[in-house]
């Protein structure tokens, strides 16, 4: 007796990007182009295309969709519109790449300041409708609200990833001491108190007119987004920061706190990618202690 495999369930992990795009948009599909293992550009009939992303966890899809909507609500920086989301799939508008220009960098700096100023309910507040158990890249990230940034940053952004790195043997117990010292001294290292900012949370860079994609959005300290731009390299960063500071001046000593704010993403990368980032994380901790 012949056994026929059941067709993939709608929205299930085994469905094709083309089927998801057709169902979400209500239009037939004429082509596809794989951009990465989990990201596909799907061309629609009558022109236009969408980006279809596959998430390994349904909550990761929910978190990204909620983050994009929350960032878009600020009306500050362009964000690709969410066409639809399903259990393991997110469909958004396609963003056309462009060349970096001085004007685009300065506009992005002003727009990013406006995004941050749109605020959040608390440090660690997730986007409305987003799960508290979210992600940054492929690493779990808990969005637990807190009233005071230093304590929240230590408990929910630095120490969880340090513990994971130590448990995995990527960072030795003795090596972890500078990071632990930073956490203990955060109230004095953090600078003047600031209200919670609406963060993209995984800000890498910009080209052409900057668009915000792949967010790990949450309420946080605005200097964290800026430190992440410097960490991973961003075209026209000096112009971005100059325009940002004109629109929203930064507290005195912000440059000395760059290492403090880079500690979180560097520890995330240590957990995800291993020993190569551990040295940078420990150097960031020592830099914060010298500030």
mmCIF file of C-alpha atoms in Angstrom:
data_model
loop_
_atom_site.group_PDB
_atom_site.id
_atom_site.type_symbol
_atom_site.label_atom_id
_atom_site.label_comp_id
_atom_site.label_asym_id
_atom_site.label_seq_id
_atom_site.Cartn_x
_atom_site.Cartn_y
_atom_site.Cartn_z
ATOM 1 C CA UNK A 1 0.000 0.000 0.000
ATOM 2 C CA UNK A 2 1.411 3.357 -0.989
ATOM 3 C CA UNK A 3 2.045 5.811 1.825
ATOM 4 C CA UNK A 4 1.713 9.461 0.954
ATOM 5 C CA UNK A 5 3.405 12.105 3.062
ATOM 6 C CA UNK A 6 1.091 14.747 4.468
ATOM 7 C CA UNK A 7 1.514 18.176 2.877
ATOM 8 C CA UNK A 8 3.213 20.818 5.024
ATOM 9 C CA UNK A 9 0.768 22.507 7.370
ATOM 10 C CA UNK A 10 0.132 26.208 6.689
ATOM 11 C CA UNK A 11 2.666 28.269 8.611
ATOM 12 C CA UNK A 12 4.599 25.177 9.643
ATOM 13 C CA UNK A 13 8.396 24.992 9.614
ATOM 14 C CA UNK A 14 8.473 22.796 6.488
ATOM 15 C CA UNK A 15 6.431 25.091 4.280
ATOM 16 C CA UNK A 16 8.134 26.923 1.417
ATOM 17 C CA UNK A 17 8.791 30.683 1.423
ATOM 18 C CA UNK A 18 6.816 30.954 -1.833
ATOM 19 C CA UNK A 19 3.707 29.411 -0.277
ATOM 20 C CA UNK A 20 3.974 31.665 2.767
ATOM 21 C CA UNK A 21 4.401 34.796 0.630
ATOM 22 C CA UNK A 22 1.452 33.891 -1.606
ATOM 23 C CA UNK A 23 -0.853 33.264 1.330
ATOM 24 C CA UNK A 24 0.167 36.348 3.312
ATOM 25 C CA UNK A 25 0.052 38.791 0.388
ATOM 26 C CA UNK A 26 -2.804 37.199 -1.561
ATOM 27 C CA UNK A 27 -0.726 37.378 -4.753
ATOM 28 C CA UNK A 28 0.845 34.718 -6.902
ATOM 29 C CA UNK A 29 4.595 34.227 -6.872
ATOM 30 C CA UNK A 30 6.826 34.463 -9.935
ATOM 31 C CA UNK A 31 10.276 33.849 -8.475
ATOM 32 C CA UNK A 32 12.547 33.560 -5.479
ATOM 33 C CA UNK A 33 16.117 34.342 -4.499
ATOM 34 C CA UNK A 34 17.734 32.832 -1.433
ATOM 35 C CA UNK A 35 19.607 35.522 0.518
ATOM 36 C CA UNK A 36 20.746 33.351 3.415
ATOM 37 C CA UNK A 37 19.803 30.101 5.127
ATOM 38 C CA UNK A 38 16.644 31.577 6.627
ATOM 39 C CA UNK A 39 15.926 34.592 4.415
ATOM 40 C CA UNK A 40 14.395 34.538 0.923
ATOM 41 C CA UNK A 41 13.391 37.339 -1.425
ATOM 42 C CA UNK A 42 10.156 36.352 -3.164
ATOM 43 C CA UNK A 43 8.996 38.120 -6.322
ATOM 44 C CA UNK A 44 5.266 38.724 -6.624
ATOM 45 C CA UNK A 45 3.085 38.878 -9.717
ATOM 46 C CA UNK A 46 2.478 42.376 -11.105
ATOM 47 C CA UNK A 47 5.824 43.541 -9.716
ATOM 48 C CA UNK A 48 7.346 44.009 -6.324
ATOM 49 C CA UNK A 49 8.868 41.587 -3.879
ATOM 50 C CA UNK A 50 8.844 40.715 -0.205
ATOM 51 C CA UNK A 51 11.316 39.264 2.252
ATOM 52 C CA UNK A 52 10.308 35.972 3.850
ATOM 53 C CA UNK A 53 12.227 34.971 6.988
ATOM 54 C CA UNK A 54 12.098 31.579 8.652
ATOM 55 C CA UNK A 55 12.526 31.487 12.419
ATOM 56 C CA UNK A 56 13.668 28.444 14.342
ATOM 57 C CA UNK A 57 11.467 29.499 17.256
ATOM 58 C CA UNK A 58 7.942 30.869 16.953
ATOM 59 C CA UNK A 59 8.604 33.377 19.722
ATOM 60 C CA UNK A 60 11.574 34.744 17.776
ATOM 61 C CA UNK A 61 9.201 35.565 14.920
ATOM 62 C CA UNK A 62 6.745 37.200 17.335
ATOM 63 C CA UNK A 63 9.527 39.244 18.910
ATOM 64 C CA UNK A 64 10.855 40.500 15.585
ATOM 65 C CA UNK A 65 7.421 41.372 14.224
ATOM 66 C CA UNK A 66 6.471 43.216 17.417
ATOM 67 C CA UNK A 67 9.820 45.011 17.400
ATOM 68 C CA UNK A 68 9.434 46.204 13.824
ATOM 69 C CA UNK A 69 5.923 47.516 14.518
ATOM 70 C CA UNK A 70 7.060 49.287 17.700
ATOM 71 C CA UNK A 71 9.970 50.955 15.939
ATOM 72 C CA UNK A 72 7.711 51.984 13.053
ATOM 73 C CA UNK A 73 5.184 53.544 15.441
ATOM 74 C CA UNK A 74 7.756 56.169 16.402
ATOM 75 C CA UNK A 75 7.690 57.532 12.839
ATOM 76 C CA UNK A 76 11.397 58.301 13.091
ATOM 77 C CA UNK A 77 13.598 55.870 11.145
ATOM 78 C CA UNK A 78 12.241 53.920 8.144
ATOM 79 C CA UNK A 79 11.285 50.368 9.068
ATOM 80 C CA UNK A 80 10.163 47.679 6.593
ATOM 81 C CA UNK A 81 6.434 47.118 6.946
ATOM 82 C CA UNK A 82 5.318 43.795 8.369
ATOM 83 C CA UNK A 83 3.065 42.132 5.785
ATOM 84 C CA UNK A 84 2.238 39.223 8.052
ATOM 85 C CA UNK A 85 3.556 36.708 10.546
ATOM 86 C CA UNK A 86 2.832 33.070 11.159
ATOM 87 C CA UNK A 87 4.209 30.500 13.560
ATOM 88 C CA UNK A 88 7.666 30.214 12.014
ATOM 89 C CA UNK A 89 7.509 32.861 9.296
ATOM 90 C CA UNK A 90 7.767 36.635 8.973
ATOM 91 C CA UNK A 91 6.958 38.487 5.754
ATOM 92 C CA UNK A 92 8.087 42.103 5.335
ATOM 93 C CA UNK A 93 8.557 44.618 2.577
ATOM 94 C CA UNK A 94 11.881 44.469 0.789
ATOM 95 C CA UNK A 95 14.371 47.260 1.503
ATOM 96 C CA UNK A 96 16.384 48.418 -1.498
ATOM 97 C CA UNK A 97 20.123 48.813 -0.775
ATOM 98 C CA UNK A 98 21.842 52.114 -1.389
ATOM 99 C CA UNK A 99 25.227 53.801 -1.164
ATOM 100 C CA UNK A 100 26.215 55.587 2.070
ATOM 101 C CA UNK A 101 26.245 59.387 1.790
ATOM 102 C CA UNK A 102 27.059 62.195 4.200
ATOM 103 C CA UNK A 103 23.481 63.456 4.018
ATOM 104 C CA UNK A 104 22.058 60.014 4.761
ATOM 105 C CA UNK A 105 24.383 59.607 7.754
ATOM 106 C CA UNK A 106 23.336 62.938 9.226
ATOM 107 C CA UNK A 107 19.677 62.217 8.657
ATOM 108 C CA UNK A 108 20.051 58.858 10.338
ATOM 109 C CA UNK A 109 21.673 60.493 13.368
ATOM 110 C CA UNK A 110 18.730 62.877 13.766
ATOM 111 C CA UNK A 111 16.173 60.143 13.141
ATOM 112 C CA UNK A 112 17.828 57.784 15.629
ATOM 113 C CA UNK A 113 17.687 60.506 18.271
ATOM 114 C CA UNK A 114 13.961 60.869 17.599
ATOM 115 C CA UNK A 115 13.464 57.100 17.846
ATOM 116 C CA UNK A 116 15.219 56.946 21.202
ATOM 117 C CA UNK A 117 13.238 59.941 22.472
ATOM 118 C CA UNK A 118 9.959 58.163 21.695
ATOM 119 C CA UNK A 119 10.682 56.196 24.834
ATOM 120 C CA UNK A 120 9.665 52.931 26.462
ATOM 121 C CA UNK A 121 7.629 51.961 29.492
ATOM 122 C CA UNK A 122 10.696 50.762 31.401
ATOM 123 C CA UNK A 123 14.215 49.455 30.964
ATOM 124 C CA UNK A 124 13.788 45.988 29.535
ATOM 125 C CA UNK A 125 10.205 46.604 28.459
ATOM 126 C CA UNK A 126 9.382 44.430 25.436
ATOM 127 C CA UNK A 127 7.532 45.878 22.446
ATOM 128 C CA UNK A 128 3.745 45.767 22.840
ATOM 129 C CA UNK A 129 2.623 42.275 21.916
ATOM 130 C CA UNK A 130 6.147 40.924 21.992
ATOM 131 C CA UNK A 131 7.260 38.049 24.229
ATOM 132 C CA UNK A 132 9.451 38.596 27.243
ATOM 133 C CA UNK A 133 11.519 35.594 26.166
ATOM 134 C CA UNK A 134 12.953 37.182 23.032
ATOM 135 C CA UNK A 135 16.198 36.928 21.079
ATOM 136 C CA UNK A 136 19.234 38.929 20.040
ATOM 137 C CA UNK A 137 20.477 37.204 16.927
ATOM 138 C CA UNK A 138 20.209 33.531 17.856
ATOM 139 C CA UNK A 139 20.813 34.084 21.556
ATOM 140 C CA UNK A 140 17.891 34.144 23.996
ATOM 141 C CA UNK A 141 17.265 37.583 25.506
ATOM 142 C CA UNK A 142 14.867 38.161 28.413
ATOM 143 C CA UNK A 143 12.917 41.406 28.363
ATOM 144 C CA UNK A 144 12.228 41.897 32.070
ATOM 145 C CA UNK A 145 11.231 45.464 33.026
ATOM 146 C CA UNK A 146 13.331 47.286 35.602
ATOM 147 C CA UNK A 147 13.206 50.749 37.150
ATOM 148 C CA UNK A 148 16.947 51.460 37.437
ATOM 149 C CA UNK A 149 19.248 50.990 34.463
ATOM 150 C CA UNK A 150 22.469 49.941 36.268
ATOM 151 C CA UNK A 151 20.832 47.079 38.160
ATOM 152 C CA UNK A 152 18.733 46.006 35.174
ATOM 153 C CA UNK A 153 21.722 46.074 32.800
ATOM 154 C CA UNK A 154 23.805 43.918 35.137
ATOM 155 C CA UNK A 155 21.072 41.393 35.942
ATOM 156 C CA UNK A 156 19.486 40.986 32.501
ATOM 157 C CA UNK A 157 22.073 42.014 29.899
ATOM 158 C CA UNK A 158 25.570 41.273 31.212
ATOM 159 C CA UNK A 159 25.574 38.545 33.862
ATOM 160 C CA UNK A 160 23.352 36.005 32.033
ATOM 161 C CA UNK A 161 25.743 35.859 29.084
ATOM 162 C CA UNK A 162 28.830 35.917 31.300
ATOM 163 C CA UNK A 163 27.477 32.891 33.214
ATOM 164 C CA UNK A 164 26.765 31.039 29.980
ATOM 165 C CA UNK A 165 30.280 31.759 28.706
ATOM 166 C CA UNK A 166 31.852 30.579 31.974
ATOM 167 C CA UNK A 167 29.674 27.448 32.082
ATOM 168 C CA UNK A 168 30.731 26.620 28.518
ATOM 169 C CA UNK A 169 34.404 27.121 29.372
ATOM 170 C CA UNK A 170 34.716 29.973 26.880
ATOM 171 C CA UNK A 171 35.637 32.413 29.671
ATOM 172 C CA UNK A 172 37.587 31.237 32.717
ATOM 173 C CA UNK A 173 36.321 32.010 36.243
ATOM 174 C CA UNK A 174 39.320 34.233 36.948
ATOM 175 C CA UNK A 175 38.858 36.041 33.629
ATOM 176 C CA UNK A 176 35.271 36.824 34.562
ATOM 177 C CA UNK A 177 36.265 38.957 37.553
ATOM 178 C CA UNK A 178 36.625 42.284 35.680
ATOM 179 C CA UNK A 179 33.121 41.849 34.247
ATOM 180 C CA UNK A 180 31.756 41.047 37.695
ATOM 181 C CA UNK A 181 33.526 44.124 39.066
ATOM 182 C CA UNK A 182 31.904 46.264 36.371
ATOM 183 C CA UNK A 183 28.497 44.957 37.406
ATOM 184 C CA UNK A 184 29.200 45.717 41.049
ATOM 185 C CA UNK A 185 30.277 49.268 40.234
ATOM 186 C CA UNK A 186 27.610 50.038 37.639
ATOM 187 C CA UNK A 187 25.818 52.688 39.734
ATOM 188 C CA UNK A 188 28.984 54.811 39.705
ATOM 189 C CA UNK A 189 30.041 53.923 36.135
ATOM 190 C CA UNK A 190 26.683 54.441 34.414
ATOM 191 C CA UNK A 191 26.715 58.252 34.253
ATOM 192 C CA UNK A 192 23.718 60.471 34.951
ATOM 193 C CA UNK A 193 20.294 58.776 35.073
ATOM 194 C CA UNK A 194 18.400 58.729 31.779
ATOM 195 C CA UNK A 195 14.818 57.770 30.941
ATOM 196 C CA UNK A 196 14.241 54.495 29.075
ATOM 197 C CA UNK A 197 14.846 54.891 25.334
ATOM 198 C CA UNK A 198 13.201 52.947 22.529
ATOM 199 C CA UNK A 199 16.123 50.875 21.273
ATOM 200 C CA UNK A 200 16.569 48.928 18.092
ATOM 201 C CA UNK A 201 18.792 46.725 20.249
ATOM 202 C CA UNK A 202 20.974 45.111 17.585
ATOM 203 C CA UNK A 203 22.085 48.127 15.596
ATOM 204 C CA UNK A 204 24.862 47.359 13.134
ATOM 205 C CA UNK A 205 24.980 50.022 10.459
ATOM 206 C CA UNK A 206 23.338 51.875 7.637
ATOM 207 C CA UNK A 207 23.656 52.433 3.906
ATOM 208 C CA UNK A 208 21.861 54.855 1.671
ATOM 209 C CA UNK A 209 18.829 56.061 3.594
ATOM 210 C CA UNK A 210 19.096 54.041 6.779
ATOM 211 C CA UNK A 211 16.456 51.407 7.444
ATOM 212 C CA UNK A 212 16.089 49.474 10.675
ATOM 213 C CA UNK A 213 15.870 45.711 10.179
ATOM 214 C CA UNK A 214 16.522 42.613 12.335
ATOM 215 C CA UNK A 215 15.655 44.286 15.650
ATOM 216 C CA UNK A 216 16.062 43.079 19.213
ATOM 217 C CA UNK A 217 13.907 46.004 20.307
ATOM 218 C CA UNK A 218 13.393 46.849 23.979
ATOM 219 C CA UNK A 219 13.537 49.719 26.424
ATOM 220 C CA UNK A 220 17.132 50.534 27.307
ATOM 221 C CA UNK A 221 19.868 53.140 27.531
ATOM 222 C CA UNK A 222 20.327 55.076 24.307
ATOM 223 C CA UNK A 223 24.125 54.905 24.579
ATOM 224 C CA UNK A 224 23.879 51.128 24.046
ATOM 225 C CA UNK A 225 22.611 51.542 20.473
ATOM 226 C CA UNK A 226 25.346 54.082 19.748
ATOM 227 C CA UNK A 227 28.085 51.905 21.236
ATOM 228 C CA UNK A 228 26.930 48.990 19.106
ATOM 229 C CA UNK A 229 27.232 51.100 15.954
ATOM 230 C CA UNK A 230 30.857 51.821 16.848
ATOM 231 C CA UNK A 231 31.578 48.220 17.780
ATOM 232 C CA UNK A 232 30.601 46.621 14.484
ATOM 233 C CA UNK A 233 31.503 49.475 12.172
ATOM 234 C CA UNK A 234 29.131 51.852 10.470
ATOM 235 C CA UNK A 235 29.704 54.037 7.384
ATOM 236 C CA UNK A 236 29.767 57.723 8.302
ATOM 237 C CA UNK A 237 29.698 57.080 12.041
ATOM 238 C CA UNK A 238 31.234 60.436 12.956
ATOM 239 C CA UNK A 239 28.546 62.244 10.966
ATOM 240 C CA UNK A 240 25.829 60.094 12.521
ATOM 241 C CA UNK A 241 27.035 60.863 16.030
ATOM 242 C CA UNK A 242 27.500 64.558 15.263
ATOM 243 C CA UNK A 243 23.940 64.907 14.002
ATOM 244 C CA UNK A 244 22.622 62.791 16.869
ATOM 245 C CA UNK A 245 24.318 64.997 19.461
ATOM 246 C CA UNK A 246 22.973 68.134 17.843
ATOM 247 C CA UNK A 247 19.447 66.760 18.076
ATOM 248 C CA UNK A 248 19.854 65.113 21.498
ATOM 249 C CA UNK A 249 23.048 66.001 23.415
ATOM 250 C CA UNK A 250 24.681 63.119 25.233
ATOM 251 C CA UNK A 251 25.650 63.260 28.896
ATOM 252 C CA UNK A 252 29.213 64.216 29.757
ATOM 253 C CA UNK A 253 31.602 61.263 29.683
ATOM 254 C CA UNK A 254 29.641 59.262 27.105
ATOM 255 C CA UNK A 255 32.826 58.355 25.230
ATOM 256 C CA UNK A 256 34.275 56.822 28.401
ATOM 257 C CA UNK A 257 31.193 54.609 28.700
ATOM 258 C CA UNK A 258 31.445 53.056 25.227
ATOM 259 C CA UNK A 259 33.181 49.946 26.570
ATOM 260 C CA UNK A 260 30.538 49.592 29.266
ATOM 261 C CA UNK A 261 27.748 49.510 26.695
ATOM 262 C CA UNK A 262 29.690 47.257 24.309
ATOM 263 C CA UNK A 263 30.060 44.641 27.027
ATOM 264 C CA UNK A 264 26.559 43.273 26.407
ATOM 265 C CA UNK A 265 26.843 42.612 22.637
ATOM 266 C CA UNK A 266 30.391 41.310 23.008
ATOM 267 C CA UNK A 267 29.300 38.764 25.610
ATOM 268 C CA UNK A 268 26.405 37.744 23.362
ATOM 269 C CA UNK A 269 28.892 37.141 20.552
ATOM 270 C CA UNK A 270 31.145 35.226 22.948
ATOM 271 C CA UNK A 271 28.228 32.901 23.736
ATOM 272 C CA UNK A 272 27.267 32.496 20.078
ATOM 273 C CA UNK A 273 30.655 32.373 18.378
ATOM 274 C CA UNK A 274 33.207 31.405 21.003
ATOM 275 C CA UNK A 275 36.570 32.440 22.317
ATOM 276 C CA UNK A 276 37.348 34.907 19.546
ATOM 277 C CA UNK A 277 35.068 37.512 21.143
ATOM 278 C CA UNK A 278 35.971 36.771 24.771
ATOM 279 C CA UNK A 279 39.123 38.868 24.631
ATOM 280 C CA UNK A 280 37.196 41.845 23.279
ATOM 281 C CA UNK A 281 34.573 41.485 26.017
ATOM 282 C CA UNK A 282 37.215 41.392 28.750
ATOM 283 C CA UNK A 283 38.996 44.387 27.204
ATOM 284 C CA UNK A 284 35.683 46.301 27.205
ATOM 285 C CA UNK A 285 35.253 45.495 30.901
ATOM 286 C CA UNK A 286 38.749 46.727 31.734
ATOM 287 C CA UNK A 287 38.113 49.863 29.666
ATOM 288 C CA UNK A 288 34.935 50.557 31.640
ATOM 289 C CA UNK A 289 36.794 50.168 34.937
ATOM 290 C CA UNK A 290 39.492 52.640 33.840
ATOM 291 C CA UNK A 291 36.971 55.295 32.801
#
